Tab-separated table of N, CA and C in Angstrom:
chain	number	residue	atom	x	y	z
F	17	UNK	N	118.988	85.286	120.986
F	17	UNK	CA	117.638	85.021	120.543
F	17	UNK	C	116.658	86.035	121.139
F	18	UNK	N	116.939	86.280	122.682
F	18	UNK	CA	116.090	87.229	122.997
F	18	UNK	C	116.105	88.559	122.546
F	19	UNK	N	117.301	88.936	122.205
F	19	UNK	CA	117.924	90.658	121.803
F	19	UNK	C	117.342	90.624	120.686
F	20	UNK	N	117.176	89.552	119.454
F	20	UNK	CA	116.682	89.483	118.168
F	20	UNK	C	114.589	89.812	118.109
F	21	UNK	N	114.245	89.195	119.471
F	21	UNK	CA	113.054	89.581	119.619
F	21	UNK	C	112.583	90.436	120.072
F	22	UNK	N	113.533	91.081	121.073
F	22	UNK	CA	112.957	92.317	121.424
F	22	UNK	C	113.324	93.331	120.578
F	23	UNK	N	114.128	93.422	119.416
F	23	UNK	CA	114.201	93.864	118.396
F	23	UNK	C	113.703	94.512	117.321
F	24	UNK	N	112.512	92.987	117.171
F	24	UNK	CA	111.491	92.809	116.330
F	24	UNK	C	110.585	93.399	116.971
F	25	UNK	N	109.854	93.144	118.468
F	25	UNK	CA	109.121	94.296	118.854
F	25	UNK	C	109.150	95.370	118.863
F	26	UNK	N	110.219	95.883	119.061
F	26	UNK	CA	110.490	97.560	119.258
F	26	UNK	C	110.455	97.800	117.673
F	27	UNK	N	110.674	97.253	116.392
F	27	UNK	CA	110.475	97.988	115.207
F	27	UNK	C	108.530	97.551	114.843
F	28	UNK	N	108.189	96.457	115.456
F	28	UNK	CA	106.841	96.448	115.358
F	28	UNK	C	105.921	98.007	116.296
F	29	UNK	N	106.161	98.113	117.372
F	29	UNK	CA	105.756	99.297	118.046
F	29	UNK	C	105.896	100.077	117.552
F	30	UNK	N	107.311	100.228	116.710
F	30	UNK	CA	107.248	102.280	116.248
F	30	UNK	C	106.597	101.894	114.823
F	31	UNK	N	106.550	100.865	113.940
F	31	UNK	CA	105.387	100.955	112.810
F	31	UNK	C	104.285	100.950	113.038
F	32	UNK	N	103.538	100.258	114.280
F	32	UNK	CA	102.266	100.915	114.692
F	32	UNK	C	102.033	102.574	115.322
F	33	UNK	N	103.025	102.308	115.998
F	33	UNK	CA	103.063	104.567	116.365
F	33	UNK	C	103.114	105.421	115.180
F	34	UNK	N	103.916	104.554	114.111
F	34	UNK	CA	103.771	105.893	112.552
F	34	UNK	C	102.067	106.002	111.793
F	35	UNK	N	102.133	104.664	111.606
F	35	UNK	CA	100.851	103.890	111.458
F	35	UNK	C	99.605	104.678	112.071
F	36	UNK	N	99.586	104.826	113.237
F	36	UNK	CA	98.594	105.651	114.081
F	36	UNK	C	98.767	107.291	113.991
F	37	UNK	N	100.012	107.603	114.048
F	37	UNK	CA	100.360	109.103	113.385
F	37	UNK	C	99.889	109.534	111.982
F	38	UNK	N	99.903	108.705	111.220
F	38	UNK	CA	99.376	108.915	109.690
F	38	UNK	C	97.492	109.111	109.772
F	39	UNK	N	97.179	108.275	110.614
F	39	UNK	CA	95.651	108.244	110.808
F	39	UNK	C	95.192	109.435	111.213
F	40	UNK	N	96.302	109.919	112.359
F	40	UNK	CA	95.398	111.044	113.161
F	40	UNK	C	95.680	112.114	112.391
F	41	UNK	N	96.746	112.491	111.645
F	41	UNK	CA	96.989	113.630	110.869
F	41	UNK	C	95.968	113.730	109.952
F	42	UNK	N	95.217	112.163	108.925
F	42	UNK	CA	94.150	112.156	108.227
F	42	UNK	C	92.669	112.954	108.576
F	43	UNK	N	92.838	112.347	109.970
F	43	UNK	CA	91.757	112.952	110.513
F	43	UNK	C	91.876	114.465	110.691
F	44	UNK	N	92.908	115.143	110.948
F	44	UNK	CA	92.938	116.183	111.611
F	44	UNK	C	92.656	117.189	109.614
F	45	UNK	N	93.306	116.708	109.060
F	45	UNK	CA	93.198	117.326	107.359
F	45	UNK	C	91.858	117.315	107.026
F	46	UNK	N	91.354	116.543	107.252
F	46	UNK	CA	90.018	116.564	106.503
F	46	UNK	C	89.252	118.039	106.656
F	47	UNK	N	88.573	118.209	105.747
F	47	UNK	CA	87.676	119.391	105.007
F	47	UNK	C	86.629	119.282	106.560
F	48	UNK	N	86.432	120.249	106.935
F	48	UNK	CA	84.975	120.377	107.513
F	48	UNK	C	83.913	120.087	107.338
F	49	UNK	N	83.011	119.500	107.656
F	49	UNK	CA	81.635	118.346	107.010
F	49	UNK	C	80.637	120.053	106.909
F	50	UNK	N	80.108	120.104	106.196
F	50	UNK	CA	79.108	121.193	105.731
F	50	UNK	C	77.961	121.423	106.843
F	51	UNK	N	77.425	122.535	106.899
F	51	UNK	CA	76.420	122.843	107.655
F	51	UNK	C	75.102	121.922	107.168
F	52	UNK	N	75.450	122.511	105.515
F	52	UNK	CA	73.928	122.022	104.860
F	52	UNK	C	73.921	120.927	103.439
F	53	UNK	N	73.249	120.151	103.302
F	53	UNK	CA	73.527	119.031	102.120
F	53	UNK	C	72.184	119.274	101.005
F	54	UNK	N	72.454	119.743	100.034
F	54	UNK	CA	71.239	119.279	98.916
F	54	UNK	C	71.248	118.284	98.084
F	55	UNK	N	70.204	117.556	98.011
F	55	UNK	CA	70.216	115.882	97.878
F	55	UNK	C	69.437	115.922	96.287
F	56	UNK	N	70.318	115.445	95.515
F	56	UNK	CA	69.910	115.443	93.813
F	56	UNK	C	69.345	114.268	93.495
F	57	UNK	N	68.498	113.932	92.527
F	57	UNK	CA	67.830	113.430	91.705
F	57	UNK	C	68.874	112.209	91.399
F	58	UNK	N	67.527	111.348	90.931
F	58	UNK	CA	68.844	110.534	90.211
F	58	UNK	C	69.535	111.025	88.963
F	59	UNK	N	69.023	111.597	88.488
F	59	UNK	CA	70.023	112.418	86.849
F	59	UNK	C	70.605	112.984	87.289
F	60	UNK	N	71.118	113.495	88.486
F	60	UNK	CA	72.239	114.003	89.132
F	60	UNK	C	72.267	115.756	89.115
F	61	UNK	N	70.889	115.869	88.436
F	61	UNK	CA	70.494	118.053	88.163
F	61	UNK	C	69.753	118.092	88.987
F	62	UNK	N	68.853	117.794	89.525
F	62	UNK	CA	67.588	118.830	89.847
F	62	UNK	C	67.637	117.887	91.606
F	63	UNK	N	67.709	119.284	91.864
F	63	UNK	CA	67.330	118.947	93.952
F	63	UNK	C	66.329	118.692	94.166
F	64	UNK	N	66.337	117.778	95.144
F	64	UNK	CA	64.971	116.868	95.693
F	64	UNK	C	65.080	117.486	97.224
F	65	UNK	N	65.782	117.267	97.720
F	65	UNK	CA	66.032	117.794	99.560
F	65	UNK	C	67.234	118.685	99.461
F	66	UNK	N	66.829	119.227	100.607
F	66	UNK	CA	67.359	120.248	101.413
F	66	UNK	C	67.694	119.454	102.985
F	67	UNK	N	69.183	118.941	103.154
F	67	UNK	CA	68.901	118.598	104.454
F	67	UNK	C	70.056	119.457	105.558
F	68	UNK	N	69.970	119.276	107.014
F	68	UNK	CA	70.816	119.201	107.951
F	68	UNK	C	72.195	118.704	107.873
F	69	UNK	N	73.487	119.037	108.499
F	69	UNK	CA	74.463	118.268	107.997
F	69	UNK	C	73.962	117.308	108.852
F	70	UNK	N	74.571	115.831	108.453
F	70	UNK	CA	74.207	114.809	109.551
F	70	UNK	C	73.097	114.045	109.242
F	71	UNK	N	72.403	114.533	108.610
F	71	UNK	CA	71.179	113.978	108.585
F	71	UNK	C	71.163	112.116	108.061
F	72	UNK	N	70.357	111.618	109.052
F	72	UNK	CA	70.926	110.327	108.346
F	72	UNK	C	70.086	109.588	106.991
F	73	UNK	N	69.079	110.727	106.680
F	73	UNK	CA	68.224	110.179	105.533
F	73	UNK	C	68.945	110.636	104.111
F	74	UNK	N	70.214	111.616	104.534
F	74	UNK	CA	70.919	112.169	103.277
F	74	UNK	C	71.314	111.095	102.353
F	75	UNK	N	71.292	111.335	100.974
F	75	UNK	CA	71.575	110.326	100.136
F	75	UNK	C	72.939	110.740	99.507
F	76	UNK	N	73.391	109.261	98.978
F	76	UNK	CA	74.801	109.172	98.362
F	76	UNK	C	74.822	110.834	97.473
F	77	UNK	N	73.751	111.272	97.383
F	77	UNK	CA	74.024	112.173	96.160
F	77	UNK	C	73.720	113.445	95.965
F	78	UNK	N	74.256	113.848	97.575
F	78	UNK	CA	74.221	114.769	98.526
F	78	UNK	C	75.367	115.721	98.165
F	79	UNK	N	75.415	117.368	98.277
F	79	UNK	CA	76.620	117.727	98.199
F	79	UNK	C	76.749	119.224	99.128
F	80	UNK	N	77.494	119.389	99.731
F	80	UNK	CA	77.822	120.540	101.115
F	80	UNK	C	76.924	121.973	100.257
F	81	UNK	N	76.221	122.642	100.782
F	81	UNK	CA	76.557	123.937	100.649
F	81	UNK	C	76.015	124.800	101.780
F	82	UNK	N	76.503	126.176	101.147
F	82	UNK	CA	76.598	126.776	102.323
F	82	UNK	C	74.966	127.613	102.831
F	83	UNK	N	74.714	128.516	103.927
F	83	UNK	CA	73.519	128.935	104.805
F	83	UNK	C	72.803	129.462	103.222
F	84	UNK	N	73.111	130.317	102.346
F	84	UNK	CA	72.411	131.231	101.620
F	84	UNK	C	72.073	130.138	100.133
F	85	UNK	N	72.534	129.304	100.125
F	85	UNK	CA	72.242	128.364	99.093
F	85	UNK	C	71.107	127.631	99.489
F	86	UNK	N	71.388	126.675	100.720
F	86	UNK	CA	70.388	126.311	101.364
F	86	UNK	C	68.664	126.792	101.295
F	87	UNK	N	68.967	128.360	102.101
F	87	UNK	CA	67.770	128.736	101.935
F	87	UNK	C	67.142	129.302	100.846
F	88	UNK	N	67.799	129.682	99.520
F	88	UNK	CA	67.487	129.894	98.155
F	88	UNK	C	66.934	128.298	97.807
F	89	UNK	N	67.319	127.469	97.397
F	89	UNK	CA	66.383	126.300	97.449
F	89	UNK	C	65.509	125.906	98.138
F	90	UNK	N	65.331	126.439	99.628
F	90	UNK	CA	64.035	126.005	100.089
F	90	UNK	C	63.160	127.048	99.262
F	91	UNK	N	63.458	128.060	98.990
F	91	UNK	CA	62.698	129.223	98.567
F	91	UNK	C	62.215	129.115	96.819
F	92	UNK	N	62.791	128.080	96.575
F	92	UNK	CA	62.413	127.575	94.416
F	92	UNK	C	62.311	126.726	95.071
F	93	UNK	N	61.370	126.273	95.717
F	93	UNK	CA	60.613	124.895	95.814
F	93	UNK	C	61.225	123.566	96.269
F	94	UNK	N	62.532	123.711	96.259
F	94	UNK	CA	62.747	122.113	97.082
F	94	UNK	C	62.348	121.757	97.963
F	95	UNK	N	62.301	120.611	98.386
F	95	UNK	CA	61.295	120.028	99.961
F	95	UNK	C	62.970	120.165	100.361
F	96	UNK	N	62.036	120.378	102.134
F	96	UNK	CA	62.809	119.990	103.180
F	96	UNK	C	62.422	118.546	103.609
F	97	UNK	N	63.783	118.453	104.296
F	97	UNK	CA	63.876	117.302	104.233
F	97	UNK	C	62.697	116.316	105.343
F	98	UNK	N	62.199	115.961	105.669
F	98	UNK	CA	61.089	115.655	106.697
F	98	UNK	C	61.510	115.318	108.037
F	99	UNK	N	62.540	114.508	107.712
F	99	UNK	CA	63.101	113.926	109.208
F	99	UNK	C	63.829	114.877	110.246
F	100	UNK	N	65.032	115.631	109.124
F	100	UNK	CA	66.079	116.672	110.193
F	100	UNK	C	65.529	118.650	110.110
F	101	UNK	N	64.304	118.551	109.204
F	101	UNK	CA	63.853	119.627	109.389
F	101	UNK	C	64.414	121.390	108.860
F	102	UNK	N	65.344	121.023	107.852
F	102	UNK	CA	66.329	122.141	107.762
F	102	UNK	C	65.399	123.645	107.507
F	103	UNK	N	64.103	123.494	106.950
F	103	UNK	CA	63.502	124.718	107.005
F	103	UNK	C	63.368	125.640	108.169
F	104	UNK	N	62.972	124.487	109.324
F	104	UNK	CA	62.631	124.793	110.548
F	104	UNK	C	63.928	125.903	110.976
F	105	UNK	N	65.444	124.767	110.736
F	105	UNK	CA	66.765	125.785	111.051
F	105	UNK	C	66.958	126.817	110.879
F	106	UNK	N	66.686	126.686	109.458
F	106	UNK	CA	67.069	127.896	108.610
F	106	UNK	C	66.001	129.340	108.675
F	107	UNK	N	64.873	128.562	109.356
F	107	UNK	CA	63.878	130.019	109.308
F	107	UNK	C	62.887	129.788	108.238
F	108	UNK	N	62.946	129.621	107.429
F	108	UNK	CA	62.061	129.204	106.253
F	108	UNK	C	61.151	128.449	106.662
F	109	UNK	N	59.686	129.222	106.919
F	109	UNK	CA	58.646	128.456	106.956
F	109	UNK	C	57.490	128.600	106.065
F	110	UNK	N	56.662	127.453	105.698
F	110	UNK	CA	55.960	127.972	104.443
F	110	UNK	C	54.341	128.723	105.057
């Protein structure tokens, strides 16, 4: 009875060790979170913000791009964002 349970533990332990191996590899794959986020409209075309990565006012409808995109939209008029300041980052002051 006991050999049958310690059994069952030792195959419970190594499915939590794979279990936890699968997680950290997830983590380790993932894409790099973007420097910079431009935050669209609700019709899903036209940029409203320019933010920071991170920023926590970014909206669902946010998408990565990179330093020279960024500051080409602050530069055709999108607002920065108010809270994380990305003009300030980027140099772009009006």
């Amino acid at each position: 009875m006991q050999l049958r349970d310690l059994d069952r533990t030792r195959r419970w332990i190594a499915e939590e060790e794979r279990r936890e191996s699968e997680r950290l590899r997830g983590i380790a794959a993932r894409p790099p979170q973007p420097d910079w986020l431009i935050e669209l409209g609700l019709n899903g075309r036209r940029a409203v913000y320019v933010h920071v990565s991170g920023c926590h006012m970014a909206g669902k409808r946010s998408r990565g791009v990179g330093r020279d995109n960024a500051r080409r939209a602050l530069n055709e008029d999108v607002d920065a964002c108010p809270h994380c300041r990305p003009d300030t980052a980027l140099g772009v002051l009006d």
